């Protein structure tokens, strides 16, 4: 047994190590050390918890066994998962944190003695409120992440599901949750506690189904934030500093990422939550534009243009991930570099299905990170570049965002691809992107459309060199 | 009058939100995916609650109503801890600088 104060000191150390883990991510050089700090902090927290309980009986063996079972499942997933599936994986992991928070809250409710929270039917008021918040937010995180997972995985359609009275229903449920918490505190009734959890599961589902595929980066970040607040709620219940610090860190981290993603799309957080964006009903307006002349080319044209260029900027998007074209792309770039062409990559904040997704895919294909640039860093360079190679991106290059106040994507920061001397646009058809808006770039004088699968086209270009 | 310990915890919580705010803004955008996976892993420190719940069984009773939820939470959190840190490690190992 170690003393309560010593225990609290160790939890504080864990919390500080977690802060250092996030701090490490400020640059790729320090990031690996940061991850090590995180692992260290976690090990300290787990070991001192065992020491504080000091119960090394048969149940301890079970705990270790369950820990190893979970750990091996996690390890297998971590090594097997392809990098293109990171968004689903993160959504799946969020759901587990949420459910774990619910389970811990339940066992604290069923056995408050163990946590020094009072006795059954007579739990301290503050603890009961904290427990309810932790359980409710955890349950919302769990079911919301499951829906996000299903949508990202393609098991459920990415189209928003809306029905009349949806917002009013959500409001009623929200009020009923507050009411339930109040009566739970007054009566300590376990059936109210279970109802609270069930309703929270329902809220999570209702919250995520109206949000369309295009807003997935916001959804993932938002659920990341929720999982943090759930952890913090449980941290208050258990009076555990490490958990409170971590919950606050994760909560604010997810909130900041949601903000960055919303800004990248010029959408307010509120309108994302209300949902309905990214459906098919907005496509109609673009039909009359289809007759405009479009120049299309083949891999030989593209190879010729790029080989004779002095600088090329690559604009990757989600389509590149779907086609698994990142390795072919890097090969193409290697050939170009051998020919003395200067190549860089331009990443839009919302490219892909989660924050930073494109960067990971490019890193996987051995693209050095100092050749990859963010929107603000590279946007002025398009005017001086010879060729922009757009592969799998669409909405984030649409000049309409700057010119047409009627457009749904008006005001969204975009990559100034149209300023390049020539634009090579790899796409399977002229269909609009996720936002349902026709891309003006297709019909520009300096644009050459390459109609093909992203990977196939890139490989053909390599052959044509 | 003594200050309620809750107030201390609340102070820690509020200050940590600010720490998180500044630390996360300094994270480079190219590492936002690892940021999400590592925050996932560290928020699974909730496992300490699960361990306490699991080991709280009285006497020789290993599995009772309350501890079963503790054991289940241990599995879930452990998947996340190992999965989260390892996948972050795997991603970070891929970020390389240009060969000079």
XYZ file of C-alpha atoms in Angstrom:
565
model
C 0.000 0.000 0.000
C 1.250 3.456 -0.799
C -0.145 6.546 0.841
C -2.938 8.539 -0.765
C -0.751 11.615 -1.076
C 2.105 9.748 -2.726
C -0.421 8.181 -5.094
C -1.755 11.606 -6.028
C 1.806 12.781 -6.725
C 2.341 9.891 -9.116
C -0.920 10.623 -10.924
C 0.229 14.224 -11.247
C 3.491 13.023 -12.808
C 1.477 10.938 -15.274
C -0.584 13.990 -16.159
C 2.541 16.066 -16.783
C 4.011 13.300 -18.958
C 0.809 13.316 -21.030
C 1.177 17.069 -21.552
C 4.756 16.438 -22.736
C 3.449 13.727 -25.074
C 1.257 16.271 -26.848
C 3.999 18.906 -26.714
C 6.285 16.520 -28.591
C 3.968 16.607 -31.581
C 4.990 20.186 -32.360
C 7.552 18.758 -34.760
C 8.190 15.312 -36.261
C 11.686 15.199 -34.708
C 10.426 15.436 -31.143
C 7.231 13.456 -31.706
C 8.677 9.981 -31.122
C 10.107 11.096 -27.795
C 6.692 12.557 -26.981
C 5.017 9.221 -27.628
C 7.512 7.605 -25.274
C 6.531 10.097 -22.553
C 2.920 9.122 -23.109
C 3.677 5.418 -22.698
C 5.716 6.169 -19.572
C 2.899 8.228 -18.073
C 0.423 5.438 -18.731
C 2.705 2.780 -17.199
C 3.198 4.869 -14.060
C -0.557 5.395 -13.679
C -1.331 1.679 -14.040
C 1.480 0.448 -11.762
C 0.751 2.859 -8.899
C -2.932 1.976 -9.098
C -2.040 -1.680 -8.511
C 0.261 -0.724 -5.640
C -2.388 1.462 -4.053
C -4.931 -1.343 -3.964
C -2.348 -3.893 -2.893
C -4.770 -6.720 -3.630
C -2.517 -9.298 -5.265
C -4.954 -12.179 -4.893
C -6.493 -14.279 -7.623
C -8.522 -11.345 -8.943
C -5.246 -9.544 -9.650
C -4.314 -12.382 -11.991
C -7.620 -11.896 -13.797
C -6.967 -8.176 -14.156
C -3.563 -8.855 -15.724
C -5.097 -11.484 -18.000
C -7.850 -9.151 -19.194
C -5.327 -6.394 -19.679
C -3.201 -8.657 -21.850
C -6.210 -9.845 -23.853
C -7.226 -6.268 -24.609
C -3.620 -5.269 -25.172
C -2.973 -7.993 -27.724
C -6.162 -7.166 -29.604
C -5.066 -3.525 -29.684
C -1.548 -4.411 -30.787
C -2.785 -6.645 -33.600
C -5.118 -3.913 -34.841
C -2.334 -1.312 -34.638
C 0.007 -3.372 -36.804
C -2.547 -4.665 -39.287
C -4.522 -1.498 -40.011
C -3.775 0.129 -43.397
C -3.039 3.848 -43.157
C -5.981 4.662 -45.435
C -8.303 3.283 -42.740
C -7.051 5.595 -39.978
C -10.312 7.601 -39.797
C -12.364 4.451 -39.088
C -9.791 3.233 -36.604
C -9.813 6.500 -34.667
C -13.625 6.550 -34.654
C -13.622 2.957 -33.400
C -11.134 3.787 -30.641
C -13.254 6.748 -29.560
C -16.220 4.450 -29.132
C -14.164 2.215 -26.830
C -13.136 5.131 -24.601
C -16.777 6.157 -24.407
C -17.967 2.678 -23.484
C -15.180 2.231 -20.943
C -16.293 5.489 -19.292
C -19.868 4.182 -19.153
C -18.732 0.878 -17.601
C -16.584 2.570 -14.977
C -19.477 4.873 -14.092
C -21.798 1.872 -13.779
C -19.469 -0.019 -11.487
C -18.949 3.105 -9.396
C -22.725 3.390 -9.105
C -23.113 -0.273 -8.172
C -20.213 -0.342 -5.732
C -19.579 3.192 -4.454
C -17.715 1.828 -1.410
C -14.755 0.863 -3.554
C -14.298 4.438 -4.731
C -15.023 6.146 -1.388
C -18.172 7.708 -2.753
C -20.565 6.636 -0.026
C -22.799 3.580 0.081
C -25.407 2.161 -2.282
C -28.478 4.377 -2.296
C -26.551 7.015 -0.426
C -23.929 8.254 -2.859
C -22.492 11.727 -2.306
C -24.432 14.282 -4.322
C -21.400 15.765 -6.112
C -20.149 12.292 -7.063
C -23.537 11.318 -8.386
C -23.682 14.380 -10.642
C -20.122 13.806 -11.891
C -20.904 10.140 -12.470
C -24.026 10.967 -14.456
C -22.160 13.464 -16.624
C -19.353 10.992 -17.231
C -21.778 8.190 -18.083
C -23.977 10.357 -20.328
C -21.101 11.909 -22.284
C -19.432 8.500 -22.493
C -22.596 6.921 -23.873
C -23.006 9.710 -26.444
C -19.372 9.278 -27.480
C -19.853 5.527 -27.818
C -22.964 5.438 -29.999
C -21.936 8.546 -31.967
C -18.553 7.009 -32.774
C -20.193 3.762 -33.843
C -22.317 5.682 -36.363
C -19.243 7.637 -37.533
C -17.366 4.352 -37.869
C -20.154 2.784 -39.939
C -20.330 5.837 -42.203
C -16.564 6.015 -42.716
C -16.342 2.298 -43.343
C -19.065 2.604 -45.978
C -21.355 0.135 -44.169
C -23.790 3.000 -43.699
C -24.372 5.581 -46.415
C -22.510 8.865 -45.929
C -25.634 10.782 -46.937
C -27.181 12.762 -44.109
C -30.332 11.275 -42.578
C -32.784 14.007 -41.679
C -36.452 13.948 -40.718
C -38.946 16.616 -39.727
C -38.882 17.630 -36.097
C -35.356 16.275 -35.642
C -34.003 19.307 -33.849
C -37.033 19.564 -31.591
C -36.692 15.887 -30.714
C -33.029 16.411 -29.834
C -33.942 19.381 -27.681
C -36.614 17.403 -25.821
C -34.173 14.561 -25.188
C -31.544 16.986 -23.943
C -33.981 18.514 -21.484
C -35.088 15.065 -20.341
C -31.458 14.134 -19.641
C -31.096 17.123 -17.352
C -34.411 16.256 -15.692
C -33.362 12.633 -15.235
C -30.080 13.690 -13.619
C -32.021 15.876 -11.222
C -34.410 13.100 -10.184
C -31.544 10.622 -10.024
C -29.823 12.848 -7.472
C -33.039 13.202 -5.514
C -33.991 9.509 -5.439
C -30.715 7.592 -6.070
C -32.856 5.186 -8.062
C -30.871 2.760 -10.193
C -33.581 2.490 -12.839
C -33.217 6.230 -13.500
C -29.473 5.722 -13.874
C -29.998 2.998 -16.485
C -32.561 5.124 -18.319
C -30.111 8.000 -18.396
C -27.486 5.809 -20.052
C -29.943 4.369 -22.586
C -31.216 7.797 -23.590
C -27.647 9.040 -23.951
C -26.924 6.169 -26.356
C -29.888 7.361 -28.386
C -28.631 10.964 -28.386
C -25.273 9.870 -29.803
C -27.029 8.163 -32.717
C -29.406 11.060 -33.374
C -26.549 13.535 -33.188
C -24.405 11.920 -35.884
C -26.892 10.512 -38.442
C -27.832 13.936 -39.908
C -24.191 14.851 -40.536
C -23.014 14.162 -44.090
C -19.837 12.544 -45.369
C -18.155 15.861 -46.185
C -18.283 16.919 -42.554
C -16.631 13.739 -41.280
C -13.374 15.503 -40.308
C -15.416 17.710 -37.948
C -17.357 14.749 -36.563
C -14.211 12.775 -35.735
C -12.623 15.780 -34.036
C -15.828 16.472 -32.138
C -16.076 12.896 -30.866
C -12.407 13.111 -29.893
C -13.349 16.082 -27.756
C -16.363 14.285 -26.225
C -14.239 11.281 -25.268
C -12.011 13.708 -23.365
C -14.894 15.324 -21.480
C -16.246 11.865 -20.600
C -12.855 10.908 -19.182
C -12.717 14.157 -17.214
C -16.189 13.507 -15.780
C -15.070 10.100 -14.554
C -11.851 11.706 -13.299
C -13.881 13.957 -11.010
C -15.877 10.983 -9.758
C -12.755 8.981 -8.985
C -10.945 12.073 -7.681
C -8.077 11.170 -9.965
C -5.748 13.961 -11.119
C -4.247 12.057 -14.053
C -7.701 11.448 -15.470
C -8.831 15.042 -14.935
C -5.720 16.476 -16.615
C -5.936 14.024 -19.502
C -9.641 14.600 -19.983
C -9.114 18.354 -20.158
C -6.216 17.972 -22.609
C -8.103 15.630 -24.907
C -11.272 17.667 -24.646
C -9.588 20.901 -25.678
C -7.510 19.134 -28.320
C -10.622 17.766 -30.043
C -12.347 21.131 -29.762
C -9.424 22.909 -31.428
C -9.296 20.345 -34.229
C -13.051 20.763 -34.793
C -12.510 24.512 -34.991
C -9.660 24.142 -37.506
C -11.759 21.785 -39.648
C -14.781 24.110 -39.582
C -12.576 27.022 -40.584
C -11.107 24.940 -43.405
C -14.630 24.585 -44.787
C -15.840 28.052 -43.800
C -18.722 26.486 -41.914
C -19.866 27.347 -38.457
C -19.659 24.597 -35.875
C -23.342 25.021 -35.258
C -24.324 24.420 -38.876
C -22.219 21.255 -38.966
C -23.988 19.924 -35.879
C -27.382 20.722 -37.361
C -26.358 18.536 -40.274
C -27.859 17.964 -43.683
C -24.775 19.111 -45.596
C -23.168 16.905 -48.231
C -26.382 15.390 -49.491
C -27.439 14.907 -53.076
C -30.152 17.560 -53.193
C -27.689 20.332 -53.996
C -26.482 18.783 -57.251
C -29.357 20.006 -59.411
C -28.000 23.506 -59.876
C -24.929 22.278 -61.719
C -26.688 20.399 -64.525
C -26.767 23.240 -67.039
C -23.006 23.667 -66.872
C -22.196 20.214 -68.198
C -22.210 21.360 -71.831
C -19.257 23.696 -71.349
C -16.143 22.687 -73.293
C -13.645 20.578 -71.434
C -10.141 19.738 -72.574
C -9.157 16.214 -71.833
C -5.800 14.555 -72.289
C -3.972 11.282 -71.775
C -0.948 10.173 -69.832
C 1.464 11.146 -72.635
C 0.269 14.756 -72.579
C 0.610 14.859 -68.816
C 4.080 13.310 -68.868
C 5.203 15.784 -71.535
C 3.918 18.782 -69.591
C 5.442 17.749 -66.312
C 8.810 16.665 -67.687
C 9.299 20.044 -69.312
C 8.170 22.002 -66.278
C 10.592 23.567 -63.842
C 8.246 23.310 -60.870
C 5.268 21.069 -60.118
C 2.876 21.207 -57.169
C 0.922 18.070 -56.261
C -2.534 18.531 -54.721
C -3.659 15.238 -53.156
C -7.150 14.586 -51.799
C -9.319 11.801 -50.517
C -9.529 10.246 -53.997
C -5.832 9.481 -53.763
C -6.447 7.565 -50.550
C -9.351 5.622 -52.053
C -7.304 4.662 -55.104
C -4.246 3.869 -52.915
C -2.255 6.001 -55.350
C 0.252 7.460 -52.881
C 3.055 5.007 -53.695
C 2.663 5.419 -57.463
C 2.574 9.166 -56.916
C 5.880 9.150 -55.068
C 7.461 7.081 -57.856
C 6.243 9.621 -60.379
C 7.703 12.443 -58.303
C 11.034 10.612 -57.985
C 11.289 10.431 -61.764
C 10.448 14.107 -62.078
C 13.054 15.034 -59.492
C 15.671 13.054 -61.402
C 14.828 15.251 -64.368
C 15.535 18.356 -62.312
C 11.909 19.341 -61.709
C 11.169 20.976 -58.369
C 8.218 19.183 -56.761
C 6.229 20.062 -53.642
C 2.920 18.922 -52.152
C 0.048 21.188 -51.104
C -2.369 19.962 -48.443
C -5.690 21.583 -47.697
C -6.774 21.445 -44.022
C -9.827 19.324 -44.837
C -8.236 17.051 -47.447
C -9.108 13.467 -46.544
C -11.540 12.212 -43.944
C -9.735 13.355 -40.815
C -7.261 16.064 -39.800
C -3.770 15.364 -41.147
C -4.861 12.233 -43.032
C -3.024 13.144 -46.266
C 0.221 13.827 -44.434
C 0.212 10.335 -42.946
C -0.471 8.722 -46.322
C 2.344 10.667 -47.977
C 4.684 9.834 -45.093
C 3.759 6.178 -45.573
C 4.814 6.452 -49.214
C 8.193 7.803 -48.040
C 7.548 11.384 -49.048
C 9.818 13.541 -46.845
C 7.700 15.783 -44.622
C 9.660 18.906 -45.553
C 8.321 18.657 -49.110
C 4.733 18.765 -47.852
C 3.184 22.192 -47.222
C 0.031 23.567 -45.651
C -2.340 25.877 -47.471
C -0.977 29.186 -46.103
C 2.622 28.164 -46.708
C 2.246 27.253 -50.356
C -0.737 29.127 -51.763
C 1.364 31.985 -53.198
C 3.591 29.543 -55.040
C 0.876 28.388 -57.439
C 1.248 31.610 -59.454
C 4.889 30.747 -60.156
C 4.508 27.039 -60.787
C 4.290 25.425 -64.196
C 2.058 22.464 -63.463
C -0.399 21.701 -60.683
C -1.228 17.993 -60.490
C -4.577 17.568 -58.737
C -5.096 13.971 -57.681
C -8.242 13.032 -55.807
C -9.013 16.549 -54.563
C -11.973 18.551 -55.848
C -13.930 21.022 -53.729
C -10.790 22.415 -52.117
C -9.564 23.646 -55.514
C -12.825 25.190 -56.731
C -12.326 28.887 -57.619
C -16.088 29.398 -57.214
C -15.437 29.620 -53.476
C -13.755 32.956 -54.132
C -16.082 34.386 -56.754
C -19.687 33.218 -56.348
C -21.482 34.331 -53.179
C -24.400 32.024 -54.114
C -22.269 28.904 -53.913
C -22.579 26.703 -50.823
C -18.796 26.640 -50.536
C -18.396 30.438 -50.906
C -15.765 31.784 -48.543
C -14.082 28.447 -47.995
C -10.301 28.875 -48.165
C -9.115 27.083 -51.307
C -5.818 26.200 -52.911
C -5.190 28.676 -55.761
C -4.607 25.885 -58.238
C -6.065 27.874 -61.148
C -3.121 30.304 -60.984
C -0.678 27.619 -62.146
C 0.371 27.783 -65.818
C -1.299 24.454 -66.448
C -3.496 22.278 -64.310
C -3.643 18.505 -64.643
C -6.804 17.261 -62.996
C -7.031 13.510 -62.442
C -10.637 12.468 -61.989
C -12.877 9.683 -63.155
C -15.676 11.949 -64.408
C -16.927 15.510 -64.253
C -19.185 14.704 -61.333
C -19.226 17.270 -58.538
C -17.416 16.709 -55.253
C -18.812 16.022 -51.801
C -20.252 19.499 -51.433
C -22.342 18.822 -54.552
C -20.870 21.835 -56.359
C -19.646 21.827 -59.935
C -15.942 22.682 -60.133
C -15.239 25.718 -62.311
C -11.662 24.592 -62.671
C -12.693 21.800 -65.089
C -13.621 24.335 -67.771
C -10.631 26.645 -67.494
C -8.421 27.354 -70.497
C -5.321 26.053 -68.683
C -6.881 22.866 -67.327
C -6.324 19.452 -68.839
C -8.641 16.766 -67.489
C -7.183 13.289 -67.132
C -10.168 10.974 -66.934
C -9.003 7.836 -65.140
C -8.516 6.173 -61.803
C -5.903 8.118 -59.821
C -3.546 5.184 -59.386
C -3.887 3.922 -62.974
C -3.266 7.379 -64.449
C -0.216 8.013 -62.280
C 1.268 4.648 -63.254
C 0.593 5.372 -66.928
C 2.373 8.704 -66.636
C 5.420 6.950 -65.156
C 5.424 4.636 -68.181
C 5.111 7.580 -70.552
C 8.188 9.376 -69.183
C -13.151 27.226 6.763
C -11.449 24.557 4.734
C -11.623 24.625 0.948
C -13.569 21.751 -0.556
C -11.179 19.376 -2.417
C -13.562 19.623 -5.351
C -12.420 23.207 -5.848
C -8.808 22.022 -6.151
C -9.790 19.455 -8.748
C -11.788 22.043 -10.613
C -8.734 24.335 -10.605
C -6.588 21.560 -12.035
C -9.250 20.876 -14.652
C -9.585 24.506 -15.773
C -5.828 25.073 -15.878
C -5.365 21.850 -17.860
C -7.862 23.053 -20.437
C -5.690 26.135 -20.920
C -2.516 24.058 -21.059
C -4.206 21.823 -23.635
C -5.322 24.830 -25.630
C -1.816 26.247 -26.011
C -0.066 22.918 -26.435
C -2.446 21.715 -29.135
C -2.204 24.948 -31.121
C 1.540 24.382 -31.302
C 1.066 20.919 -32.826
C 2.080 20.993 -36.481
C -0.902 20.316 -38.797
C 0.949 17.477 -40.504
C 0.805 15.568 -37.206
C -2.910 16.015 -36.551
C -3.703 12.354 -37.216
C -1.072 11.104 -34.727
C -2.413 13.740 -32.316
C -5.841 12.132 -32.480
C -4.530 8.611 -32.019
C -2.318 9.579 -29.095
C -5.068 11.549 -27.341
C -7.124 8.415 -27.770
C -4.468 6.371 -26.059
C -3.953 8.749 -23.132
C -7.651 9.229 -22.469
C -7.712 5.487 -21.818
C -5.963 6.246 -18.524
C -9.567 5.689 -17.453
C -8.255 2.146 -17.023
C -7.203 3.121 -13.478
C -10.897 3.434 -12.620
C -11.560 0.097 -14.264
C -8.795 -1.585 -12.257
C -10.146 -0.197 -8.984
C -13.635 -1.385 -9.925
C -12.418 -4.848 -10.871
C -10.366 -5.387 -7.718
C -13.085 -4.147 -5.393
C -14.766 -7.561 -5.070
C -15.195 -8.575 -1.436
C -13.460 -11.651 -0.073
C -13.274 -14.531 -2.528
C -15.871 -13.171 -4.923
C -14.018 -12.316 -8.110
C -16.916 -11.552 -10.390
C -19.823 -9.632 -8.977
C -22.152 -7.191 -10.675
C -19.859 -4.203 -10.165
C -16.524 -5.854 -10.860
C -17.709 -7.407 -14.139
C -18.128 -3.931 -15.561
C -14.651 -3.139 -14.269
C -13.173 -6.137 -16.078
C -14.989 -5.256 -19.307
C -13.727 -1.685 -19.065
C -10.181 -3.023 -18.578
C -10.389 -4.917 -21.873
C -11.770 -1.899 -23.756
C -9.242 0.525 -22.308
C -6.368 -1.896 -22.882
C -7.293 -2.251 -26.573
C -7.134 1.510 -26.785
C -3.913 1.972 -24.848
C -1.889 -0.594 -26.772
C -3.618 0.112 -30.078
C -3.386 3.874 -29.678
C 0.266 4.122 -28.672
C 1.445 1.489 -31.146
C -0.382 2.918 -34.138
C 0.948 6.376 -33.209
C 4.441 4.918 -33.017
C 3.942 3.301 -36.412
C 2.811 6.553 -37.985
C 5.523 8.703 -36.419
C 8.199 6.286 -37.598
C 7.158 7.054 -41.186
C 7.788 10.804 -40.989
C 11.221 11.281 -42.519
C 13.229 14.299 -43.572
C 14.568 14.812 -47.051
C 17.851 12.994 -47.634
C 20.544 15.580 -48.046
